[in-house]
PDB file of C-alpha atoms in Angstrom:
ATOM      1  CA  UNK A   1      25.362  91.542 107.498  1.00 45.00           C
ATOM      2  CA  UNK A   2      28.316  93.901 107.481  1.00 49.00           C
ATOM      3  CA  UNK A   3      31.656  93.235 105.836  1.00 52.00           C
ATOM      4  CA  UNK A   4      34.939  92.968 107.740  1.00 52.00           C
ATOM      5  CA  UNK A   5      35.999  96.425 106.531  1.00 52.00           C
ATOM      6  CA  UNK A   6      33.004  98.070 108.176  1.00 53.00           C
ATOM      7  CA  UNK A   7      33.585  96.167 111.421  1.00 52.00           C
ATOM      8  CA  UNK A   8      37.250  97.222 111.491  1.00 51.00           C
ATOM      9  CA  UNK A   9      36.341 100.872 110.853  1.00 49.00           C
ATOM     10  CA  UNK A  10      33.746 100.781 113.635  1.00 51.00           C
ATOM     11  CA  UNK A  11      36.284  99.241 116.025  1.00 50.00           C
ATOM     12  CA  UNK A  12      38.824 101.937 115.118  1.00 47.00           C
ATOM     13  CA  UNK A  13      36.273 104.719 115.597  1.00 44.00           C
ATOM     14  CA  UNK A  14      35.240 103.238 118.957  1.00 48.00           C
ATOM     15  CA  UNK A  15      38.907 103.067 120.034  1.00 50.00           C
ATOM     16  CA  UNK A  16      39.556 106.652 119.019  1.00 47.00           C
ATOM     17  CA  UNK A  17      36.423 107.808 120.827  1.00 46.00           C
ATOM     18  CA  UNK A  18      37.552 106.013 123.981  1.00 49.00           C
ATOM     19  CA  UNK A  19      40.968 107.671 123.762  1.00 50.00           C
ATOM     20  CA  UNK A  20      39.418 111.101 123.285  1.00 45.00           C
ATOM     21  CA  UNK A  21      37.133 110.517 126.264  1.00 44.00           C
ATOM     22  CA  UNK A  22      40.079 109.401 128.408  1.00 47.00           C
ATOM     23  CA  UNK A  23      42.066 112.500 127.462  1.00 43.00           C
ATOM     24  CA  UNK A  24      39.126 114.733 128.285  1.00 42.00           C
ATOM     25  CA  UNK A  25      38.547 112.940 131.594  1.00 42.00           C
ATOM     26  CA  UNK A  26      42.228 113.143 132.534  1.00 45.00           C
ATOM     27  CA  UNK A  27      42.333 116.818 131.656  1.00 44.00           C
ATOM     28  CA  UNK A  28      45.003 116.549 129.003  1.00 42.00           C
ATOM     29  CA  UNK A  29      46.914 119.778 128.485  1.00 41.00           C
ATOM     30  CA  UNK A  30      45.812 121.765 125.489  1.00 41.00           C
ATOM     31  CA  UNK A  31      48.680 124.255 125.305  1.00 40.00           C
ATOM     32  CA  UNK A  32      52.044 123.788 123.644  1.00 38.00           C
ATOM     33  CA  UNK A  33      53.981 123.603 126.906  1.00 39.00           C
ATOM     34  CA  UNK A  34      53.928 120.295 128.738  1.00 42.00           C
ATOM     35  CA  UNK A  35      55.627 119.397 132.011  1.00 44.00           C
ATOM     36  CA  UNK A  36      58.946 117.568 131.740  1.00 46.00           C
ATOM     37  CA  UNK A  37      58.742 113.816 131.231  1.00 52.00           C
ATOM     38  CA  UNK A  38      58.885 112.568 134.816  1.00 71.00           C
ATOM     39  CA  UNK A  39      56.329 109.767 134.865  1.00 93.00           C
ATOM     40  CA  UNK A  40      55.621 106.805 132.651  1.00 96.00           C
ATOM     41  CA  UNK A  41      52.761 105.742 130.429  1.00 97.00           C
ATOM     42  CA  UNK A  42      52.673 102.005 129.634  1.00 98.00           C
ATOM     43  CA  UNK A  43      50.768 101.078 126.473  1.00 98.00           C
ATOM     44  CA  UNK A  44      49.836  97.453 125.848  1.00 98.00           C
ATOM     45  CA  UNK A  45      48.052  95.997 122.865  1.00 97.00           C
ATOM     46  CA  UNK A  46      48.150  95.029 119.225  1.00 96.00           C
ATOM     47  CA  UNK A  47      48.922  96.708 115.891  1.00 94.00           C
ATOM     48  CA  UNK A  48      46.686  99.713 116.544  1.00 94.00           C
ATOM     49  CA  UNK A  49      48.582 100.519 119.738  1.00 96.00           C
ATOM     50  CA  UNK A  50      51.902  99.711 118.048  1.00 96.00           C
ATOM     51  CA  UNK A  51      51.107 102.056 115.181  1.00 93.00           C
ATOM     52  CA  UNK A  52      51.111  99.436 112.439  1.00 87.00           C
ATOM     53  CA  UNK A  53      47.949 100.251 110.539  1.00 79.00           C
ATOM     54  CA  UNK A  54      48.445  99.478 106.870  1.00 71.00           C
ATOM     55  CA  UNK A  55      51.709  99.342 105.010  1.00 71.00           C
ATOM     56  CA  UNK A  56      54.378 101.833 106.121  1.00 74.00           C
ATOM     57  CA  UNK A  57      55.727 104.331 103.641  1.00 72.00           C
ATOM     58  CA  UNK A  58      59.014 103.422 101.991  1.00 76.00           C
ATOM     59  CA  UNK A  59      62.019 104.847 103.788  1.00 79.00           C
ATOM     60  CA  UNK A  60      64.077 107.544 102.010  1.00 82.00           C
ATOM     61  CA  UNK A  61      67.230 105.414 102.206  1.00 84.00           C
ATOM     62  CA  UNK A  62      65.493 102.303 100.843  1.00 80.00           C
ATOM     63  CA  UNK A  63      65.883 100.299 104.068  1.00 83.00           C
ATOM     64  CA  UNK A  64      63.166  97.972 105.273  1.00 86.00           C
ATOM     65  CA  UNK A  65      60.652 100.180 107.154  1.00 84.00           C
ATOM     66  CA  UNK A  66      59.807  97.286 109.500  1.00 89.00           C
ATOM     67  CA  UNK A  67      63.375  97.174 110.815  1.00 87.00           C
ATOM     68  CA  UNK A  68      62.854 100.457 112.696  1.00 88.00           C
ATOM     69  CA  UNK A  69      59.894 100.630 115.088  1.00 92.00           C
ATOM     70  CA  UNK A  70      60.160 104.440 115.039  1.00 89.00           C
ATOM     71  CA  UNK A  71      58.529 104.235 111.595  1.00 88.00           C
ATOM     72  CA  UNK A  72      55.300 103.363 113.426  1.00 91.00           C
ATOM     73  CA  UNK A  73      53.570 105.873 115.693  1.00 92.00           C
ATOM     74  CA  UNK A  74      50.395 104.660 117.388  1.00 93.00           C
ATOM     75  CA  UNK A  75      48.078 106.644 119.606  1.00 95.00           C
ATOM     76  CA  UNK A  76      50.364 106.147 122.660  1.00 97.00           C
ATOM     77  CA  UNK A  77      52.940 108.413 121.030  1.00 95.00           C
ATOM     78  CA  UNK A  78      50.435 111.271 120.976  1.00 95.00           C
ATOM     79  CA  UNK A  79      48.713 110.514 124.288  1.00 96.00           C
ATOM     80  CA  UNK A  80      52.044 110.374 126.129  1.00 96.00           C
ATOM     81  CA  UNK A  81      53.195 113.635 124.585  1.00 96.00           C
ATOM     82  CA  UNK A  82      49.883 115.361 125.350  1.00 96.00           C
ATOM     83  CA  UNK A  83      50.036 114.269 128.983  1.00 96.00           C
ATOM     84  CA  UNK A  84      53.766 114.923 129.431  1.00 95.00           C
ATOM     85  CA  UNK A  85      54.484 111.252 130.137  1.00 96.00           C
ATOM     86  CA  UNK A  86      57.396 109.063 129.049  1.00 96.00           C
ATOM     87  CA  UNK A  87      55.706 106.544 126.747  1.00 97.00           C
ATOM     88  CA  UNK A  88      56.676 102.884 126.903  1.00 97.00           C
ATOM     89  CA  UNK A  89      54.848 101.150 124.051  1.00 98.00           C
ATOM     90  CA  UNK A  90      55.024  97.360 124.543  1.00 98.00           C
ATOM     91  CA  UNK A  91      52.425  96.567 121.857  1.00 97.00           C
ATOM     92  CA  UNK A  92      52.912  93.840 119.263  1.00 96.00           C
ATOM     93  CA  UNK A  93      51.182  93.699 115.863  1.00 95.00           C
ATOM     94  CA  UNK A  94      48.927  90.636 115.767  1.00 94.00           C
ATOM     95  CA  UNK A  95      48.629  90.227 119.555  1.00 96.00           C
ATOM     96  CA  UNK A  96      45.422  88.609 120.855  1.00 95.00           C
ATOM     97  CA  UNK A  97      43.759  88.446 124.251  1.00 95.00           C
ATOM     98  CA  UNK A  98      45.368  85.033 124.837  1.00 95.00           C
ATOM     99  CA  UNK A  99      48.809  85.598 123.301  1.00 95.00           C
ATOM    100  CA  UNK A 100      49.283  88.720 125.433  1.00 96.00           C
ATOM    101  CA  UNK A 101      49.294  86.339 128.413  1.00 96.00           C
ATOM    102  CA  UNK A 102      50.831  83.081 127.142  1.00 95.00           C
ATOM    103  CA  UNK A 103      53.192  81.947 124.404  1.00 95.00           C
ATOM    104  CA  UNK A 104      51.917  79.297 122.019  1.00 93.00           C
ATOM    105  CA  UNK A 105      48.320  80.494 122.041  1.00 93.00           C
ATOM    106  CA  UNK A 106      46.606  81.699 118.852  1.00 92.00           C
ATOM    107  CA  UNK A 107      47.717  85.082 117.601  1.00 94.00           C
ATOM    108  CA  UNK A 108      47.379  86.955 114.334  1.00 93.00           C
ATOM    109  CA  UNK A 109      51.078  87.338 113.649  1.00 93.00           C
ATOM    110  CA  UNK A 110      52.658  88.744 116.812  1.00 94.00           C
ATOM    111  CA  UNK A 111      55.034  85.797 117.313  1.00 95.00           C
ATOM    112  CA  UNK A 112      56.168  86.026 113.689  1.00 95.00           C
ATOM    113  CA  UNK A 113      56.572  89.801 113.879  1.00 94.00           C
ATOM    114  CA  UNK A 114      58.611  89.560 117.101  1.00 95.00           C
ATOM    115  CA  UNK A 115      60.832  86.965 115.458  1.00 94.00           C
ATOM    116  CA  UNK A 116      61.525  89.112 112.413  1.00 95.00           C
ATOM    117  CA  UNK A 117      61.368  92.749 113.529  1.00 95.00           C
ATOM    118  CA  UNK A 118      61.997  94.831 116.640  1.00 96.00           C
ATOM    119  CA  UNK A 119      59.166  96.171 118.773  1.00 96.00           C
ATOM    120  CA  UNK A 120      59.172  99.627 120.377  1.00 96.00           C
ATOM    121  CA  UNK A 121      60.375  97.927 123.575  1.00 96.00           C
ATOM    122  CA  UNK A 122      62.537  94.794 123.703  1.00 95.00           C
ATOM    123  CA  UNK A 123      61.296  92.081 126.059  1.00 95.00           C
ATOM    124  CA  UNK A 124      62.532  88.797 124.609  1.00 93.00           C
ATOM    125  CA  UNK A 125      61.412  85.710 126.517  1.00 94.00           C
ATOM    126  CA  UNK A 126      58.506  87.498 128.187  1.00 96.00           C
ATOM    127  CA  UNK A 127      54.885  87.806 127.208  1.00 97.00           C
ATOM    128  CA  UNK A 128      53.513  91.314 127.006  1.00 97.00           C
ATOM    129  CA  UNK A 129      51.713  90.779 130.328  1.00 97.00           C
ATOM    130  CA  UNK A 130      54.889  89.513 132.023  1.00 97.00           C
ATOM    131  CA  UNK A 131      56.756  92.552 130.725  1.00 97.00           C
ATOM    132  CA  UNK A 132      53.981  94.829 132.017  1.00 97.00           C
ATOM    133  CA  UNK A 133      54.114  93.288 135.480  1.00 97.00           C
ATOM    134  CA  UNK A 134      57.904  93.632 135.672  1.00 96.00           C
ATOM    135  CA  UNK A 135      57.781  97.176 134.306  1.00 96.00           C
ATOM    136  CA  UNK A 136      55.150  98.321 136.800  1.00 96.00           C
ATOM    137  CA  UNK A 137      57.090  96.845 139.721  1.00 96.00           C
ATOM    138  CA  UNK A 138      60.244  98.619 138.565  1.00 95.00           C
ATOM    139  CA  UNK A 139      58.433 101.891 137.773  1.00 95.00           C
ATOM    140  CA  UNK A 140      55.934 102.719 140.499  1.00 93.00           C
ATOM    141  CA  UNK A 141      55.745 106.276 139.097  1.00 92.00           C
ATOM    142  CA  UNK A 142      53.704 104.984 136.128  1.00 96.00           C
ATOM    143  CA  UNK A 143      50.708 107.287 135.785  1.00 96.00           C
ATOM    144  CA  UNK A 144      48.773 105.633 132.972  1.00 97.00           C
ATOM    145  CA  UNK A 145      48.353 102.124 131.590  1.00 98.00           C
ATOM    146  CA  UNK A 146      46.199 101.396 128.548  1.00 98.00           C
ATOM    147  CA  UNK A 147      45.288  97.997 127.122  1.00 97.00           C
ATOM    148  CA  UNK A 148      43.785  97.846 123.636  1.00 95.00           C
ATOM    149  CA  UNK A 149      43.322  94.256 122.572  1.00 94.00           C
ATOM    150  CA  UNK A 150      40.635  92.258 120.817  1.00 91.00           C
ATOM    151  CA  UNK A 151      40.355  93.114 117.131  1.00 88.00           C
ATOM    152  CA  UNK A 152      42.680  90.219 116.240  1.00 89.00           C
ATOM    153  CA  UNK A 153      40.490  87.858 118.274  1.00 87.00           C
ATOM    154  CA  UNK A 154      37.586  88.882 116.060  1.00 88.00           C
ATOM    155  CA  UNK A 155      39.727  88.318 112.981  1.00 83.00           C
ATOM    156  CA  UNK A 156      40.572  84.786 114.126  1.00 85.00           C
ATOM    157  CA  UNK A 157      36.967  83.988 115.072  1.00 82.00           C
ATOM    158  CA  UNK A 158      35.118  85.252 111.981  1.00 77.00           C
ATOM    159  CA  UNK A 159      36.363  82.500 109.619  1.00 74.00           C
ATOM    160  CA  UNK A 160      35.191  79.915 112.145  1.00 72.00           C
ATOM    161  CA  UNK A 161      31.669  81.358 112.245  1.00 74.00           C
ATOM    162  CA  UNK A 162      30.846  80.045 108.762  1.00 72.00           C
ATOM    163  CA  UNK A 163      29.072  83.233 107.738  1.00 62.00           C
ATOM    164  CA  UNK A 164      26.872  83.460 110.822  1.00 62.00           C
TER     165      UNK A 164
END
């Protein structure tokens, strides 16, 4: 039986491998010059997508690092830049495969986080999926959409498995 730390590391490695494969498949630019930001990249997901992996470093001015979402850079920041796309990161730390679609369903802290701190994109009153649908209708030039969700579902399920 493997511990939760090993499972999380394997999930992270699998996610990073998938991103690398997607960049290779899409033919991501390798040079320093990238086309102007003309098209969008919509990133959906949880803390990994959001960029909240571990505690953020203290800010130089002593302010709460959670009060500024720019203190968190997830993979969408780098993927969007590499592809020359305007990144719209709608991820929420603690989001699950049910809470991304409906309020009041189990999550691992997304509702609390949204209530206390700003996300990269403000969409009060909408679920992440509702925001995505509205965004895609308003931005038909969107070239890439990624959804990375599930690790929080595992985190909620493991305690219920009673060591199985």
